[in-house]
């Protein structure tokens, strides 16, 4: 299976640069994966496609302001550090630009020295382990100095950082938002629950590995990066009861999908606990838990398009994407949504 099998043409002007004022006013393309039929709606109508007894699975990770702009100590040269994963109390795995100028031993400072750091090691993919020095509480310093780590295709500055956060975000640790959840409001979630639909919360801290481009032409040679997830006993029980009673498990976003599929045994029973996952879902994968997916429109040739194609079929998904382009849907993180059932 080739990377080029998942290519499609996307006009640059369809890449959404700003979030809509009303989260739930995004457009919604619904794809029936059995018939291939496509229909067009508004996201606040999502409840019309859910049934009593269904369960929505949502990722309640919280994005941290992980982008730090500073300088190399002594030279004043500009440096950018993106926090990826906490390795120890004050040691983080990071992406540093420019990497060639930040070898082990290089000292950095941010906010005029309020936050200092030293590059201690180069690890996989050229990432750097960085040890931070500061006074007080790291999270408070980061909240003051850091910026939200928006994807590179978003060039506009975000005026309200909460718009790159779901309304149910709870546990800090992500370097990117689980963007399918950005369309929900508290009011909409309440309406959905009033229809007899349950909600289960899982946590997967989104790293940049999910969004790294597939470089190998043969997709089977692509290596997914590890991400940490956690599922409570309550969430696992709710998902398992839904399956046992004939309800559908509808995952909100590819991260929720990857979490439940990683945590399921061969019988499709979701096990509670914490672990890391490197699961790569592409056509041919047999889903053990998921019955439907709410997701945004993804980059051409990305692992995320491959995951959606595993659920609904490559030709049907690319056909739906072509329809979305014709209908001028908004793409990527701040864009419109798609429901596959």
Short mmCIF file of N, CA, C and O in Angstrom, two decimals, residues 71-150:
data_model
loop_
_atom_site.label_atom_id
_atom_site.label_comp_id
_atom_site.label_asym_id
_atom_site.label_seq_id
_atom_site.Cartn_x
_atom_site.Cartn_y
_atom_site.Cartn_z
N UNK A 71 16.30 32.52 23.53
CA UNK A 71 17.58 32.76 22.88
C UNK A 71 18.67 31.89 23.50
O UNK A 71 18.53 31.42 24.63
N UNK A 72 19.73 31.68 22.72
CA UNK A 72 20.88 30.96 23.24
C UNK A 72 21.67 31.89 24.14
O UNK A 72 21.97 33.03 23.76
N UNK A 73 21.99 31.40 25.33
CA UNK A 73 22.70 32.21 26.31
C UNK A 73 24.05 32.64 25.76
O UNK A 73 24.81 31.84 25.21
N UNK A 74 24.35 33.91 25.90
CA UNK A 74 25.66 34.42 25.48
C UNK A 74 25.69 34.94 24.05
O UNK A 74 26.50 35.79 23.72
N UNK A 75 24.81 34.41 23.18
CA UNK A 75 24.82 34.83 21.78
C UNK A 75 23.61 35.69 21.42
O UNK A 75 23.66 36.49 20.49
N UNK A 76 22.51 35.50 22.14
CA UNK A 76 21.28 36.21 21.82
C UNK A 76 20.57 35.68 20.60
O UNK A 76 19.56 36.24 20.16
N UNK A 77 21.09 34.59 20.02
CA UNK A 77 20.48 34.02 18.82
C UNK A 77 19.12 33.41 19.15
O UNK A 77 18.95 32.75 20.18
N UNK A 78 18.16 33.62 18.27
CA UNK A 78 16.79 33.16 18.47
C UNK A 78 16.72 31.63 18.52
O UNK A 78 17.40 30.94 17.77
N UNK A 79 15.88 31.11 19.40
CA UNK A 79 15.68 29.67 19.49
C UNK A 79 14.21 29.40 19.82
O UNK A 79 13.55 30.19 20.51
N UNK A 80 13.68 28.32 19.28
CA UNK A 80 12.31 27.91 19.57
C UNK A 80 12.33 26.49 20.13
O UNK A 80 12.98 25.61 19.56
N UNK A 81 11.64 26.29 21.25
CA UNK A 81 11.58 24.98 21.89
C UNK A 81 10.11 24.57 21.99
O UNK A 81 9.28 25.32 22.50
N UNK A 82 9.80 23.37 21.51
CA UNK A 82 8.45 22.83 21.60
C UNK A 82 8.48 21.63 22.54
O UNK A 82 9.17 20.64 22.27
N UNK A 83 7.75 21.73 23.64
CA UNK A 83 7.72 20.64 24.61
C UNK A 83 6.88 19.48 24.07
O UNK A 83 5.72 19.68 23.68
N UNK A 84 7.45 18.28 24.06
CA UNK A 84 6.74 17.11 23.54
C UNK A 84 6.28 16.17 24.64
O UNK A 84 5.12 15.74 24.66
N UNK A 85 7.18 15.84 25.55
CA UNK A 85 6.84 14.84 26.58
C UNK A 85 7.71 15.06 27.80
O UNK A 85 8.93 15.21 27.68
N UNK A 86 7.09 15.04 28.98
CA UNK A 86 7.85 15.18 30.22
C UNK A 86 8.53 13.85 30.53
O UNK A 86 7.87 12.82 30.63
N UNK A 87 9.86 13.88 30.68
CA UNK A 87 10.62 12.67 30.97
C UNK A 87 10.89 12.54 32.46
O UNK A 87 11.01 11.44 32.99
N UNK A 88 11.07 13.68 33.13
CA UNK A 88 11.34 13.73 34.57
C UNK A 88 10.76 15.05 35.06
O UNK A 88 10.20 15.80 34.26
N UNK A 89 10.91 15.34 36.33
CA UNK A 89 10.29 16.56 36.89
C UNK A 89 10.60 17.80 36.07
O UNK A 89 9.72 18.56 35.68
N UNK A 90 11.88 18.03 35.79
CA UNK A 90 12.28 19.23 35.05
C UNK A 90 12.95 18.92 33.72
O UNK A 90 13.55 19.79 33.10
N UNK A 91 12.86 17.67 33.27
CA UNK A 91 13.46 17.27 31.99
C UNK A 91 12.35 16.92 31.00
O UNK A 91 11.48 16.10 31.29
N UNK A 92 12.39 17.56 29.84
CA UNK A 92 11.40 17.34 28.80
C UNK A 92 12.07 16.89 27.51
O UNK A 92 13.17 17.34 27.18
N UNK A 93 11.38 16.02 26.78
CA UNK A 93 11.78 15.76 25.40
C UNK A 93 11.18 16.88 24.57
O UNK A 93 9.99 17.20 24.69
N UNK A 94 12.00 17.49 23.72
CA UNK A 94 11.58 18.68 23.00
C UNK A 94 12.00 18.62 21.53
O UNK A 94 12.86 17.84 21.13
N UNK A 95 11.37 19.47 20.76
CA UNK A 95 11.80 19.75 19.39
C UNK A 95 12.39 21.14 19.41
O UNK A 95 11.71 22.10 19.81
N UNK A 96 13.67 21.28 19.03
CA UNK A 96 14.38 22.54 19.13
C UNK A 96 14.74 23.04 17.73
O UNK A 96 15.22 22.29 16.89
N UNK A 97 14.50 24.32 17.48
CA UNK A 97 14.91 24.96 16.23
C UNK A 97 15.73 26.21 16.57
O UNK A 97 15.30 26.99 17.42
N UNK A 98 16.91 26.40 15.93
CA UNK A 98 17.57 25.48 15.00
C UNK A 98 18.31 24.38 15.76
O UNK A 98 19.11 24.67 16.67
N UNK A 99 18.07 23.13 15.40
CA UNK A 99 18.64 22.00 16.11
C UNK A 99 20.16 21.93 16.04
O UNK A 99 20.82 21.58 17.01
N UNK A 100 20.71 22.28 14.89
CA UNK A 100 22.16 22.16 14.71
C UNK A 100 22.93 23.07 15.65
O UNK A 100 24.09 22.79 15.98
N UNK A 101 22.31 24.15 16.08
CA UNK A 101 22.97 25.09 16.98
C UNK A 101 22.74 24.76 18.45
O UNK A 101 23.21 25.49 19.32
N UNK A 102 21.99 23.69 18.70
CA UNK A 102 21.63 23.36 20.09
C UNK A 102 22.08 21.95 20.45
O UNK A 102 21.28 21.05 20.70
N UNK A 103 23.39 21.78 20.46
CA UNK A 103 23.97 20.50 20.83
C UNK A 103 23.96 20.36 22.36
O UNK A 103 23.77 21.35 23.07
N UNK A 104 24.16 19.14 22.87
CA UNK A 104 24.23 18.97 24.33
C UNK A 104 25.22 19.94 24.96
O UNK A 104 26.33 20.14 24.46
N UNK A 105 24.80 20.57 26.05
CA UNK A 105 25.60 21.56 26.73
C UNK A 105 25.18 23.00 26.41
O UNK A 105 25.55 23.93 27.14
N UNK A 106 24.40 23.16 25.34
CA UNK A 106 23.93 24.50 24.99
C UNK A 106 22.96 25.01 26.04
O UNK A 106 22.07 24.28 26.49
N UNK A 107 23.14 26.27 26.45
CA UNK A 107 22.25 26.86 27.45
C UNK A 107 21.32 27.87 26.80
O UNK A 107 21.72 28.62 25.92
N UNK A 108 20.07 27.85 27.26
CA UNK A 108 19.02 28.68 26.68
C UNK A 108 18.35 29.48 27.78
O UNK A 108 18.40 29.12 28.96
N UNK A 109 17.71 30.58 27.39
CA UNK A 109 16.92 31.32 28.37
C UNK A 109 15.68 31.91 27.70
O UNK A 109 15.67 32.20 26.49
N UNK A 110 14.63 32.05 28.51
CA UNK A 110 13.35 32.53 28.03
C UNK A 110 12.82 33.59 28.99
O UNK A 110 13.06 33.52 30.20
N UNK A 111 12.10 34.56 28.46
CA UNK A 111 11.53 35.60 29.31
C UNK A 111 12.58 36.39 30.04
O UNK A 111 12.38 36.75 31.21
N UNK A 112 13.71 36.65 29.38
CA UNK A 112 14.77 37.43 30.01
C UNK A 112 15.44 36.73 31.18
O UNK A 112 15.98 37.38 32.08
N UNK A 113 15.41 35.40 31.15
CA UNK A 113 16.07 34.62 32.20
C UNK A 113 15.14 34.11 33.28
O UNK A 113 15.59 33.43 34.21
N UNK A 114 13.84 34.41 33.16
CA UNK A 114 12.87 33.86 34.12
C UNK A 114 12.88 32.34 34.07
O UNK A 114 12.76 31.66 35.09
N UNK A 115 13.08 31.81 32.87
CA UNK A 115 13.19 30.36 32.66
C UNK A 115 14.49 30.09 31.92
O UNK A 115 14.76 30.69 30.88
N UNK A 116 15.31 29.21 32.50
CA UNK A 116 16.57 28.83 31.86
C UNK A 116 16.56 27.34 31.56
O UNK A 116 15.79 26.58 32.16
N UNK A 117 17.39 26.92 30.61
CA UNK A 117 17.41 25.52 30.23
C UNK A 117 18.78 25.13 29.70
O UNK A 117 19.56 25.98 29.25
N UNK A 118 19.04 23.83 29.74
CA UNK A 118 20.27 23.28 29.15
C UNK A 118 19.91 22.05 28.35
O UNK A 118 19.16 21.18 28.81
N UNK A 119 20.43 21.97 27.13
CA UNK A 119 20.26 20.78 26.31
C UNK A 119 21.17 19.70 26.87
O UNK A 119 22.39 19.89 26.97
N UNK A 120 20.59 18.55 27.25
CA UNK A 120 21.40 17.52 27.90
C UNK A 120 21.67 16.30 27.02
O UNK A 120 22.64 15.57 27.23
N UNK A 121 20.82 16.08 26.01
CA UNK A 121 21.01 14.88 25.20
C UNK A 121 20.21 14.99 23.91
O UNK A 121 19.15 15.60 23.86
N UNK A 122 20.76 14.39 22.83
CA UNK A 122 20.02 14.25 21.58
C UNK A 122 19.46 12.83 21.51
O UNK A 122 20.19 11.87 21.72
N UNK A 123 18.15 12.71 21.22
CA UNK A 123 17.50 11.40 21.22
C UNK A 123 16.88 11.14 19.85
O UNK A 123 17.24 11.77 18.86
N UNK A 124 15.95 10.20 19.80
CA UNK A 124 15.33 9.75 18.56
C UNK A 124 14.77 10.91 17.74
O UNK A 124 14.22 11.87 18.28
N UNK A 125 14.95 10.80 16.40
CA UNK A 125 14.45 11.80 15.44
C UNK A 125 15.10 13.18 15.62
O UNK A 125 14.58 14.18 15.12
N UNK A 126 16.23 13.23 16.36
CA UNK A 126 16.90 14.50 16.57
C UNK A 126 16.28 15.37 17.65
O UNK A 126 16.68 16.52 17.83
N UNK A 127 15.29 14.81 18.38
CA UNK A 127 14.71 15.56 19.49
C UNK A 127 15.76 15.77 20.58
O UNK A 127 16.72 15.01 20.68
N UNK A 128 15.56 16.78 21.41
CA UNK A 128 16.50 17.09 22.49
C UNK A 128 15.85 16.89 23.84
O UNK A 128 14.69 17.27 24.03
N UNK A 129 16.61 16.30 24.77
CA UNK A 129 16.21 16.33 26.17
C UNK A 129 16.74 17.62 26.76
O UNK A 129 17.93 17.93 26.63
N UNK A 130 15.85 18.39 27.38
CA UNK A 130 16.20 19.70 27.91
C UNK A 130 15.83 19.75 29.39
O UNK A 130 14.73 19.35 29.78
N UNK A 131 16.78 20.22 30.22
CA UNK A 131 16.53 20.38 31.66
C UNK A 131 16.28 21.86 31.96
O UNK A 131 17.08 22.72 31.59
N UNK A 132 15.16 22.14 32.62
CA UNK A 132 14.77 23.53 32.90
C UNK A 132 15.13 23.93 34.33
O UNK A 132 15.10 23.10 35.25
N UNK A 133 15.43 25.22 34.50
CA UNK A 133 15.67 25.82 35.81
C UNK A 133 14.76 27.04 35.96
O UNK A 133 14.63 27.85 35.02
N UNK A 134 14.15 27.18 37.12
CA UNK A 134 13.19 28.27 37.33
C UNK A 134 12.91 28.39 38.82
O UNK A 134 13.30 27.52 39.62
N UNK A 135 12.23 29.44 39.19
CA UNK A 135 11.76 29.59 40.55
C UNK A 135 10.24 29.48 40.57
O UNK A 135 9.57 30.01 39.68
N UNK A 136 9.71 28.78 41.57
CA UNK A 136 8.27 28.64 41.67
C UNK A 136 7.77 27.35 41.05
O UNK A 136 8.42 26.30 41.15
N UNK A 137 6.63 27.42 40.38
CA UNK A 137 5.96 26.25 39.80
C UNK A 137 6.10 26.30 38.28
O UNK A 137 5.75 27.31 37.65
N UNK A 138 6.60 25.20 37.69
CA UNK A 138 6.88 25.19 36.26
C UNK A 138 5.65 25.53 35.43
O UNK A 138 5.72 26.31 34.48
N UNK A 139 4.51 24.93 35.78
CA UNK A 139 3.29 25.15 35.01
C UNK A 139 2.89 26.63 34.99
O UNK A 139 2.39 27.13 33.98
N UNK A 140 3.12 27.32 36.10
CA UNK A 140 2.79 28.75 36.15
C UNK A 140 3.75 29.57 35.29
O UNK A 140 3.34 30.52 34.62
N UNK A 141 5.03 29.19 35.30
CA UNK A 141 6.01 29.87 34.46
C UNK A 141 5.68 29.64 32.99
O UNK A 141 5.69 30.56 32.16
N UNK A 142 5.33 28.38 32.66
CA UNK A 142 5.00 28.04 31.28
C UNK A 142 3.74 28.77 30.81
O UNK A 142 3.67 29.25 29.68
N UNK A 143 2.77 28.88 31.70
CA UNK A 143 1.53 29.57 31.35
C UNK A 143 1.80 31.04 31.03
O UNK A 143 1.13 31.64 30.19
N UNK A 144 2.82 31.61 31.67
CA UNK A 144 3.15 33.02 31.46
C UNK A 144 3.98 33.23 30.19
O UNK A 144 3.78 34.21 29.47
N UNK A 145 4.89 32.30 29.91
CA UNK A 145 5.83 32.50 28.81
C UNK A 145 5.47 31.73 27.54
O UNK A 145 5.87 32.14 26.44
N UNK A 146 4.75 30.63 27.68
CA UNK A 146 4.51 29.75 26.54
C UNK A 146 3.37 30.20 25.64
O UNK A 146 2.51 30.97 26.03
N UNK A 147 3.41 29.71 24.41
CA UNK A 147 2.34 29.93 23.44
C UNK A 147 1.72 28.58 23.07
O UNK A 147 2.37 27.55 23.18
N UNK A 148 0.47 28.61 22.61
CA UNK A 148 -0.16 27.37 22.16
C UNK A 148 0.55 26.88 20.91
O UNK A 148 0.85 27.66 19.99
N UNK A 149 0.85 25.59 20.83
CA UNK A 149 1.63 25.04 19.71
C UNK A 149 0.75 24.76 18.49
O UNK A 149 0.46 23.61 18.16
N UNK A 150 0.30 25.80 17.81
CA UNK A 150 -0.55 25.62 16.65
C UNK A 150 0.21 24.93 15.52
O UNK A 150 1.42 25.11 15.37
#
